[in-house]
């Protein structure tokens, strides 16, 4: 049997990034994917969700038209079937571009099918065996379906089928208010769906800072109902669902399950191999190489549950694709942490979160700004939200930030790139701030931190 | 006669920034201003213009509503009197906040009146003389009225009275397509005014890069007519103006003059003093201190014609306010150059412009990106414009950028802050880029530059 240099299992973002690097080193490789092709990002993730959110945010903006002197907003309506269909056509455009990029190597190197390991150096696909020196598992992840919901499957949606809907019902519940739940919850609500959000504990999006969390909850709960518990489920006689927490309940037509994603590892036959497992039931990885201990198998992208973010998946794929054939690869170095949730205002975290800083017992001061009275935010009628910067109390170094602010995605990049350069408060204050811009809010927060560095006790 | 430590002439942004620093060092100071108070920025500049632009950009956005699945945009209209009145009420809000900040010292330190020098250490205001060891001139600038327009004053507007208009006529010409002309020209056109823009030579906004200029011209000329010459003016019998260039002409009701601003120095009596003058007829300044040669007089803000931008005026005011009483002040250090024009897409320059790099004979490569096919720009239906990055061909250091792009104001801050850290192409490529964001466009341009560094001959 022929032995391949590399077999990549999974043609998603991580797998394709790896393929690009591997194809520069060898022709003796295979990519296996059970389809549909096109990546989680383009098919059911980043791209369709952002297209959907865009319409929601644009439509919501009508509410300030009167103040601005634009008349007639009350006659604007949304056509949900058309919105979902334009989301799908944008999605198709992005998927097509990914498939086009695969064309040049697809015939020679791609096999459609489900792979499972029968030995550390052999997989089976469609009943045939393939041997390789190196395997890259990049099988991605799938929405997690909580146990109690399995019997209500006619009522439940996940991101796998959400964008396939021809329209949306009048009343929706969203289970889980992490990044996906809060984004789609707000968007559906802005598009006229009556939305009830449920999550366990007062945590929202990607935010850990109690002050920013409370700002976000206060702002978003003006748009749709947020409930901080897991509901009891009951089907009504008229074919709807009643969701009950404590002594309140609501009736909904469908439920979007957004309670996290689990890695797609179950069908890979990894249990057949003599490898080590961690407490979460995943293969034990070397963090420096992303390689499974005692096997020539790397685990990259969402499948390894490290950082289920597109840019991190690409980085892992590129790194492992570049290094897995080499003798003494350098350790994998992650970029400065950056996570963004595309609600309005945007949520974002940069560097160390508030939670991490507390856990690590780091001595920091928090510089804060509210955007309620920020000049540009007032001019553009987006004066909601707040931003917290964390500064090392002793050295003045910038450590991280949590953001719930207009143009938060841009402010987050600015701060993440600054963190990358190990900047201090005074260095950041010496940067140019144009006028009138939202970035001036960062300056206010920095000045607040500088004052606290001098007044708060170490 | 009492001798003051400092007299500041002008209570605009530069003067007020200086007052803040001076009041921390002495109580023996005066601020003179001939009124109206409230700063150019808040009264007739940054703030009202951005409020006006906001409505224009929001209204223009309706044109993509149909594509997004939002129905009814055709019934949206604008109420110009209401728009201008909301601009004024926002302006009043910002002016009030500036006046409020003056309250604590106004009674003791402020005199309303026009100041003129009768000696290097003495000015007269309202017929009374005031002596000081140090003078700060911060008298700002005013719109320049070109000679041929002086006899058509009933037809002309400048930013001094533009926002005072109760409404706007159907047909407007804009003379001068620098930052102010192009911003207000596009905004008026987006609000339904038929706009004819005139400027001498193919230069637009703050852009100097021929490629970006041509992108901007191509995009903006789809919205309103741009003409690259100075028009001949003729009043019609029916009381309108005919503007003619070459063999085309247009009829307009009013003209916005935006052909630059001149420093307010004429009434100061500087000609009475024995000081040196430069070729432009301005007092000769020491660039390190912003002090007039051979006189205890500093010239700051728009009045010195260095960088007529709000944040630079504030910096100059703070610096001179801090240092003018000291023996050996350090030299004034400007922040990294950053200029933004709030058209849509935004125009911006960062660091060295294309023109400066060419003038200084610097060996650079240009990394480019078009936003036409950029992922996020497509999703948010703002896929217009382009960005050029200039990279030192030998060292790979980032030197500057010119931008005509969606969220250009944010991309410009990101790049300006990066320039501040003397970053190279490879450092910038190692920064985090979330997905899908417009910042990924910068990455595309950086990769383009990196490729050209290797292929283009030094």
PDB file of C-alpha atoms in Angstrom, chain A residues 164-353:
ATOM      1  CA  UNK A 164     -31.832  27.368   5.421  1.00  0.00           C
ATOM      2  CA  UNK A 165     -35.164  28.555   6.832  1.00  0.00           C
ATOM      3  CA  UNK A 166     -37.515  30.065   4.279  1.00  0.00           C
ATOM      4  CA  UNK A 167     -38.779  32.476   6.940  1.00  0.00           C
ATOM      5  CA  UNK A 168     -38.799  32.860  10.722  1.00  0.00           C
ATOM      6  CA  UNK A 169     -41.743  32.334  13.066  1.00  0.00           C
ATOM      7  CA  UNK A 170     -43.240  35.145  15.140  1.00  0.00           C
ATOM      8  CA  UNK A 171     -41.913  33.888  18.461  1.00  0.00           C
ATOM      9  CA  UNK A 172     -38.470  32.401  18.982  1.00  0.00           C
ATOM     10  CA  UNK A 173     -36.494  31.323  21.997  1.00  0.00           C
ATOM     11  CA  UNK A 174     -32.716  31.410  21.931  1.00  0.00           C
ATOM     12  CA  UNK A 175     -31.011  28.950  24.240  1.00  0.00           C
ATOM     13  CA  UNK A 176     -27.519  30.092  25.155  1.00  0.00           C
ATOM     14  CA  UNK A 177     -26.427  33.746  25.045  1.00  0.00           C
ATOM     15  CA  UNK A 178     -22.796  33.269  24.060  1.00  0.00           C
ATOM     16  CA  UNK A 179     -21.515  34.915  20.860  1.00  0.00           C
ATOM     17  CA  UNK A 180     -23.838  33.033  18.474  1.00  0.00           C
ATOM     18  CA  UNK A 181     -26.975  33.213  20.615  1.00  0.00           C
ATOM     19  CA  UNK A 182     -26.681  36.897  21.434  1.00  0.00           C
ATOM     20  CA  UNK A 183     -25.848  37.869  17.831  1.00  0.00           C
ATOM     21  CA  UNK A 184     -28.744  35.989  16.250  1.00  0.00           C
ATOM     22  CA  UNK A 185     -31.083  36.787  19.143  1.00  0.00           C
ATOM     23  CA  UNK A 186     -30.570  40.519  18.766  1.00  0.00           C
ATOM     24  CA  UNK A 187     -30.764  40.308  14.973  1.00  0.00           C
ATOM     25  CA  UNK A 188     -34.041  38.347  14.943  1.00  0.00           C
ATOM     26  CA  UNK A 189     -35.513  40.730  17.468  1.00  0.00           C
ATOM     27  CA  UNK A 190     -34.472  43.718  15.354  1.00  0.00           C
ATOM     28  CA  UNK A 191     -36.183  42.065  12.391  1.00  0.00           C
ATOM     29  CA  UNK A 192     -39.477  41.878  14.239  1.00  0.00           C
ATOM     30  CA  UNK A 193     -39.376  38.392  15.757  1.00  0.00           C
ATOM     31  CA  UNK A 194     -40.417  38.261  19.421  1.00  0.00           C
ATOM     32  CA  UNK A 195     -37.293  36.772  21.008  1.00  0.00           C
ATOM     33  CA  UNK A 196     -36.800  35.213  24.443  1.00  0.00           C
ATOM     34  CA  UNK A 197     -33.177  34.558  25.366  1.00  0.00           C
ATOM     35  CA  UNK A 198     -32.193  32.028  28.008  1.00  0.00           C
ATOM     36  CA  UNK A 199     -28.843  31.323  29.578  1.00  0.00           C
ATOM     37  CA  UNK A 200     -27.566  29.938  32.855  1.00  0.00           C
ATOM     38  CA  UNK A 201     -25.912  32.705  34.942  1.00  0.00           C
ATOM     39  CA  UNK A 202     -25.430  36.403  34.210  1.00  0.00           C
ATOM     40  CA  UNK A 203     -22.917  36.033  31.413  1.00  0.00           C
ATOM     41  CA  UNK A 204     -23.393  37.357  27.923  1.00  0.00           C
ATOM     42  CA  UNK A 205     -21.499  37.151  24.617  1.00  0.00           C
ATOM     43  CA  UNK A 206     -17.773  36.988  25.224  1.00  0.00           C
ATOM     44  CA  UNK A 207     -17.687  39.533  28.088  1.00  0.00           C
ATOM     45  CA  UNK A 208     -16.343  38.653  31.560  1.00  0.00           C
ATOM     46  CA  UNK A 209     -16.045  42.145  33.132  1.00  0.00           C
ATOM     47  CA  UNK A 210     -18.992  42.638  35.529  1.00  0.00           C
ATOM     48  CA  UNK A 211     -19.296  46.357  34.671  1.00  0.00           C
ATOM     49  CA  UNK A 212     -19.300  45.777  30.917  1.00  0.00           C
ATOM     50  CA  UNK A 213     -21.615  42.786  31.349  1.00  0.00           C
ATOM     51  CA  UNK A 214     -24.089  44.891  33.243  1.00  0.00           C
ATOM     52  CA  UNK A 215     -23.929  47.613  30.546  1.00  0.00           C
ATOM     53  CA  UNK A 216     -24.533  45.006  27.851  1.00  0.00           C
ATOM     54  CA  UNK A 217     -27.403  43.382  29.722  1.00  0.00           C
ATOM     55  CA  UNK A 218     -29.032  46.726  30.407  1.00  0.00           C
ATOM     56  CA  UNK A 219     -28.764  47.798  26.766  1.00  0.00           C
ATOM     57  CA  UNK A 220     -29.720  44.524  25.097  1.00  0.00           C
ATOM     58  CA  UNK A 221     -32.590  43.727  27.452  1.00  0.00           C
ATOM     59  CA  UNK A 222     -34.286  46.871  26.134  1.00  0.00           C
ATOM     60  CA  UNK A 223     -34.481  45.077  22.803  1.00  0.00           C
ATOM     61  CA  UNK A 224     -35.499  41.556  23.805  1.00  0.00           C
ATOM     62  CA  UNK A 225     -36.173  39.496  26.904  1.00  0.00           C
ATOM     63  CA  UNK A 226     -33.167  37.922  28.621  1.00  0.00           C
ATOM     64  CA  UNK A 227     -33.641  35.215  31.220  1.00  0.00           C
ATOM     65  CA  UNK A 228     -30.835  33.896  33.414  1.00  0.00           C
ATOM     66  CA  UNK A 229     -31.880  30.309  33.839  1.00  0.00           C
ATOM     67  CA  UNK A 230     -32.428  27.118  31.843  1.00  0.00           C
ATOM     68  CA  UNK A 231     -36.115  26.770  31.004  1.00  0.00           C
ATOM     69  CA  UNK A 232     -38.421  23.796  31.548  1.00  0.00           C
ATOM     70  CA  UNK A 233     -39.921  22.691  28.235  1.00  0.00           C
ATOM     71  CA  UNK A 234     -43.530  21.730  27.613  1.00  0.00           C
ATOM     72  CA  UNK A 235     -45.335  21.154  24.386  1.00  0.00           C
ATOM     73  CA  UNK A 236     -48.796  22.767  24.249  1.00  0.00           C
ATOM     74  CA  UNK A 237     -51.865  21.140  22.734  1.00  0.00           C
ATOM     75  CA  UNK A 238     -51.853  23.686  19.935  1.00  0.00           C
ATOM     76  CA  UNK A 239     -48.381  22.590  18.892  1.00  0.00           C
ATOM     77  CA  UNK A 240     -46.197  25.277  20.444  1.00  0.00           C
ATOM     78  CA  UNK A 241     -43.637  25.173  23.229  1.00  0.00           C
ATOM     79  CA  UNK A 242     -44.024  26.694  26.667  1.00  0.00           C
ATOM     80  CA  UNK A 243     -40.714  27.544  28.298  1.00  0.00           C
ATOM     81  CA  UNK A 244     -40.809  28.123  32.035  1.00  0.00           C
ATOM     82  CA  UNK A 245     -38.213  29.453  34.463  1.00  0.00           C
ATOM     83  CA  UNK A 246     -39.169  30.178  38.084  1.00  0.00           C
ATOM     84  CA  UNK A 247     -42.661  31.637  37.915  1.00  0.00           C
ATOM     85  CA  UNK A 248     -42.510  33.155  34.436  1.00  0.00           C
ATOM     86  CA  UNK A 249     -43.170  31.391  31.174  1.00  0.00           C
ATOM     87  CA  UNK A 250     -43.391  32.176  27.499  1.00  0.00           C
ATOM     88  CA  UNK A 251     -44.824  30.473  24.445  1.00  0.00           C
ATOM     89  CA  UNK A 252     -42.625  30.148  21.361  1.00  0.00           C
ATOM     90  CA  UNK A 253     -42.868  28.592  17.926  1.00  0.00           C
ATOM     91  CA  UNK A 254     -39.227  27.540  17.564  1.00  0.00           C
ATOM     92  CA  UNK A 255     -36.010  27.457  19.555  1.00  0.00           C
ATOM     93  CA  UNK A 256     -32.516  28.304  18.360  1.00  0.00           C
ATOM     94  CA  UNK A 257     -30.044  26.127  20.245  1.00  0.00           C
ATOM     95  CA  UNK A 258     -26.802  28.030  20.749  1.00  0.00           C
ATOM     96  CA  UNK A 259     -25.376  26.268  23.778  1.00  0.00           C
ATOM     97  CA  UNK A 260     -21.937  25.659  22.362  1.00  0.00           C
ATOM     98  CA  UNK A 261     -20.307  23.414  19.781  1.00  0.00           C
ATOM     99  CA  UNK A 262     -18.623  20.036  20.194  1.00  0.00           C
ATOM    100  CA  UNK A 263     -15.641  18.822  18.182  1.00  0.00           C
ATOM    101  CA  UNK A 264     -16.365  16.324  15.407  1.00  0.00           C
ATOM    102  CA  UNK A 265     -14.201  13.464  16.664  1.00  0.00           C
ATOM    103  CA  UNK A 266     -16.706  10.676  17.400  1.00  0.00           C
ATOM    104  CA  UNK A 267     -16.672   8.921  14.039  1.00  0.00           C
ATOM    105  CA  UNK A 268     -12.884   9.028  13.619  1.00  0.00           C
ATOM    106  CA  UNK A 269     -12.224   5.770  15.470  1.00  0.00           C
ATOM    107  CA  UNK A 270      -9.677   7.488  17.734  1.00  0.00           C
ATOM    108  CA  UNK A 271     -10.786   5.181  20.549  1.00  0.00           C
ATOM    109  CA  UNK A 272      -9.204   2.323  18.564  1.00  0.00           C
ATOM    110  CA  UNK A 273      -5.775   3.896  18.961  1.00  0.00           C
ATOM    111  CA  UNK A 274      -3.469   3.720  21.931  1.00  0.00           C
ATOM    112  CA  UNK A 275      -3.380   7.429  22.666  1.00  0.00           C
ATOM    113  CA  UNK A 276      -3.810   9.407  25.862  1.00  0.00           C
ATOM    114  CA  UNK A 277      -7.029  11.221  26.729  1.00  0.00           C
ATOM    115  CA  UNK A 278      -7.597  14.299  28.844  1.00  0.00           C
ATOM    116  CA  UNK A 279     -10.331  14.850  31.441  1.00  0.00           C
ATOM    117  CA  UNK A 280     -12.685  16.333  28.851  1.00  0.00           C
ATOM    118  CA  UNK A 281     -12.536  13.121  26.839  1.00  0.00           C
ATOM    119  CA  UNK A 282     -10.351  14.617  24.089  1.00  0.00           C
ATOM    120  CA  UNK A 283      -6.982  13.307  22.889  1.00  0.00           C
ATOM    121  CA  UNK A 284      -4.141  14.777  24.956  1.00  0.00           C
ATOM    122  CA  UNK A 285      -2.309  17.363  22.836  1.00  0.00           C
ATOM    123  CA  UNK A 286       1.154  18.852  23.055  1.00  0.00           C
ATOM    124  CA  UNK A 287       0.326  22.582  23.223  1.00  0.00           C
ATOM    125  CA  UNK A 288       3.574  23.549  21.481  1.00  0.00           C
ATOM    126  CA  UNK A 289       2.960  21.429  18.390  1.00  0.00           C
ATOM    127  CA  UNK A 290      -0.810  20.638  18.515  1.00  0.00           C
ATOM    128  CA  UNK A 291       0.235  16.989  18.050  1.00  0.00           C
ATOM    129  CA  UNK A 292      -1.488  14.128  19.841  1.00  0.00           C
ATOM    130  CA  UNK A 293       0.878  12.420  22.305  1.00  0.00           C
ATOM    131  CA  UNK A 294       2.366   9.175  21.043  1.00  0.00           C
ATOM    132  CA  UNK A 295       0.795   9.310  17.586  1.00  0.00           C
ATOM    133  CA  UNK A 296       1.723  11.008  14.262  1.00  0.00           C
ATOM    134  CA  UNK A 297      -1.582  12.827  14.408  1.00  0.00           C
ATOM    135  CA  UNK A 298      -2.123  16.581  14.710  1.00  0.00           C
ATOM    136  CA  UNK A 299      -5.405  18.092  15.843  1.00  0.00           C
ATOM    137  CA  UNK A 300      -6.169  21.569  14.495  1.00  0.00           C
ATOM    138  CA  UNK A 301      -8.980  24.112  14.205  1.00  0.00           C
ATOM    139  CA  UNK A 302     -12.316  23.835  15.994  1.00  0.00           C
ATOM    140  CA  UNK A 303     -11.729  20.082  16.392  1.00  0.00           C
ATOM    141  CA  UNK A 304      -9.185  20.711  19.166  1.00  0.00           C
ATOM    142  CA  UNK A 305     -11.458  23.053  21.123  1.00  0.00           C
ATOM    143  CA  UNK A 306      -8.599  25.468  21.800  1.00  0.00           C
ATOM    144  CA  UNK A 307      -9.826  28.681  20.135  1.00  0.00           C
ATOM    145  CA  UNK A 308     -12.857  28.056  17.950  1.00  0.00           C
ATOM    146  CA  UNK A 309     -12.328  31.250  15.955  1.00  0.00           C
ATOM    147  CA  UNK A 310     -11.728  31.431  12.221  1.00  0.00           C
ATOM    148  CA  UNK A 311      -8.433  33.302  12.390  1.00  0.00           C
ATOM    149  CA  UNK A 312      -7.083  30.923  15.021  1.00  0.00           C
ATOM    150  CA  UNK A 313      -8.131  27.896  12.949  1.00  0.00           C
ATOM    151  CA  UNK A 314      -6.297  29.357   9.952  1.00  0.00           C
ATOM    152  CA  UNK A 315      -3.210  30.011  12.061  1.00  0.00           C
ATOM    153  CA  UNK A 316      -3.201  26.473  13.439  1.00  0.00           C
ATOM    154  CA  UNK A 317      -3.658  25.033   9.956  1.00  0.00           C
ATOM    155  CA  UNK A 318      -0.875  27.145   8.470  1.00  0.00           C
ATOM    156  CA  UNK A 319       1.494  26.395  11.314  1.00  0.00           C
ATOM    157  CA  UNK A 320       0.942  22.656  11.369  1.00  0.00           C
ATOM    158  CA  UNK A 321       0.883  22.465   7.557  1.00  0.00           C
ATOM    159  CA  UNK A 322       4.206  24.266   7.484  1.00  0.00           C
ATOM    160  CA  UNK A 323       5.852  22.343  10.325  1.00  0.00           C
ATOM    161  CA  UNK A 324       4.443  18.814  10.528  1.00  0.00           C
ATOM    162  CA  UNK A 325       6.929  17.424   7.998  1.00  0.00           C
ATOM    163  CA  UNK A 326       9.895  19.070   9.657  1.00  0.00           C
ATOM    164  CA  UNK A 327      12.283  17.622  12.207  1.00  0.00           C
ATOM    165  CA  UNK A 328      12.491  20.278  14.904  1.00  0.00           C
ATOM    166  CA  UNK A 329       9.552  22.638  14.494  1.00  0.00           C
ATOM    167  CA  UNK A 330       9.400  25.794  16.616  1.00  0.00           C
ATOM    168  CA  UNK A 331       6.568  25.966  19.150  1.00  0.00           C
ATOM    169  CA  UNK A 332       3.222  27.264  17.916  1.00  0.00           C
ATOM    170  CA  UNK A 333       2.825  30.903  18.889  1.00  0.00           C
ATOM    171  CA  UNK A 334      -0.676  32.308  19.082  1.00  0.00           C
ATOM    172  CA  UNK A 335      -1.431  35.864  18.102  1.00  0.00           C
ATOM    173  CA  UNK A 336      -2.621  38.370  20.707  1.00  0.00           C
ATOM    174  CA  UNK A 337      -6.061  37.186  21.822  1.00  0.00           C
ATOM    175  CA  UNK A 338      -8.904  39.002  20.084  1.00  0.00           C
ATOM    176  CA  UNK A 339     -12.545  38.038  20.055  1.00  0.00           C
ATOM    177  CA  UNK A 340     -15.452  40.003  18.630  1.00  0.00           C
ATOM    178  CA  UNK A 341     -19.215  39.586  18.799  1.00  0.00           C
ATOM    179  CA  UNK A 342     -21.095  41.497  16.128  1.00  0.00           C
ATOM    180  CA  UNK A 343     -24.039  42.665  18.180  1.00  0.00           C
ATOM    181  CA  UNK A 344     -24.725  46.391  18.174  1.00  0.00           C
ATOM    182  CA  UNK A 345     -22.880  47.818  20.058  1.00  0.00           C
ATOM    183  CA  UNK A 346     -20.130  45.278  19.319  1.00  0.00           C
ATOM    184  CA  UNK A 347     -18.733  43.169  22.133  1.00  0.00           C
ATOM    185  CA  UNK A 348     -15.029  42.419  22.150  1.00  0.00           C
ATOM    186  CA  UNK A 349     -12.224  41.188  24.335  1.00  0.00           C
ATOM    187  CA  UNK A 350      -8.538  41.893  23.781  1.00  0.00           C
ATOM    188  CA  UNK A 351      -5.582  40.282  25.523  1.00  0.00           C
ATOM    189  CA  UNK A 352      -6.287  39.104  29.019  1.00  0.00           C
ATOM    190  CA  UNK A 353      -9.938  39.231  30.037  1.00  0.00           C
TER     191      UNK A 353
END
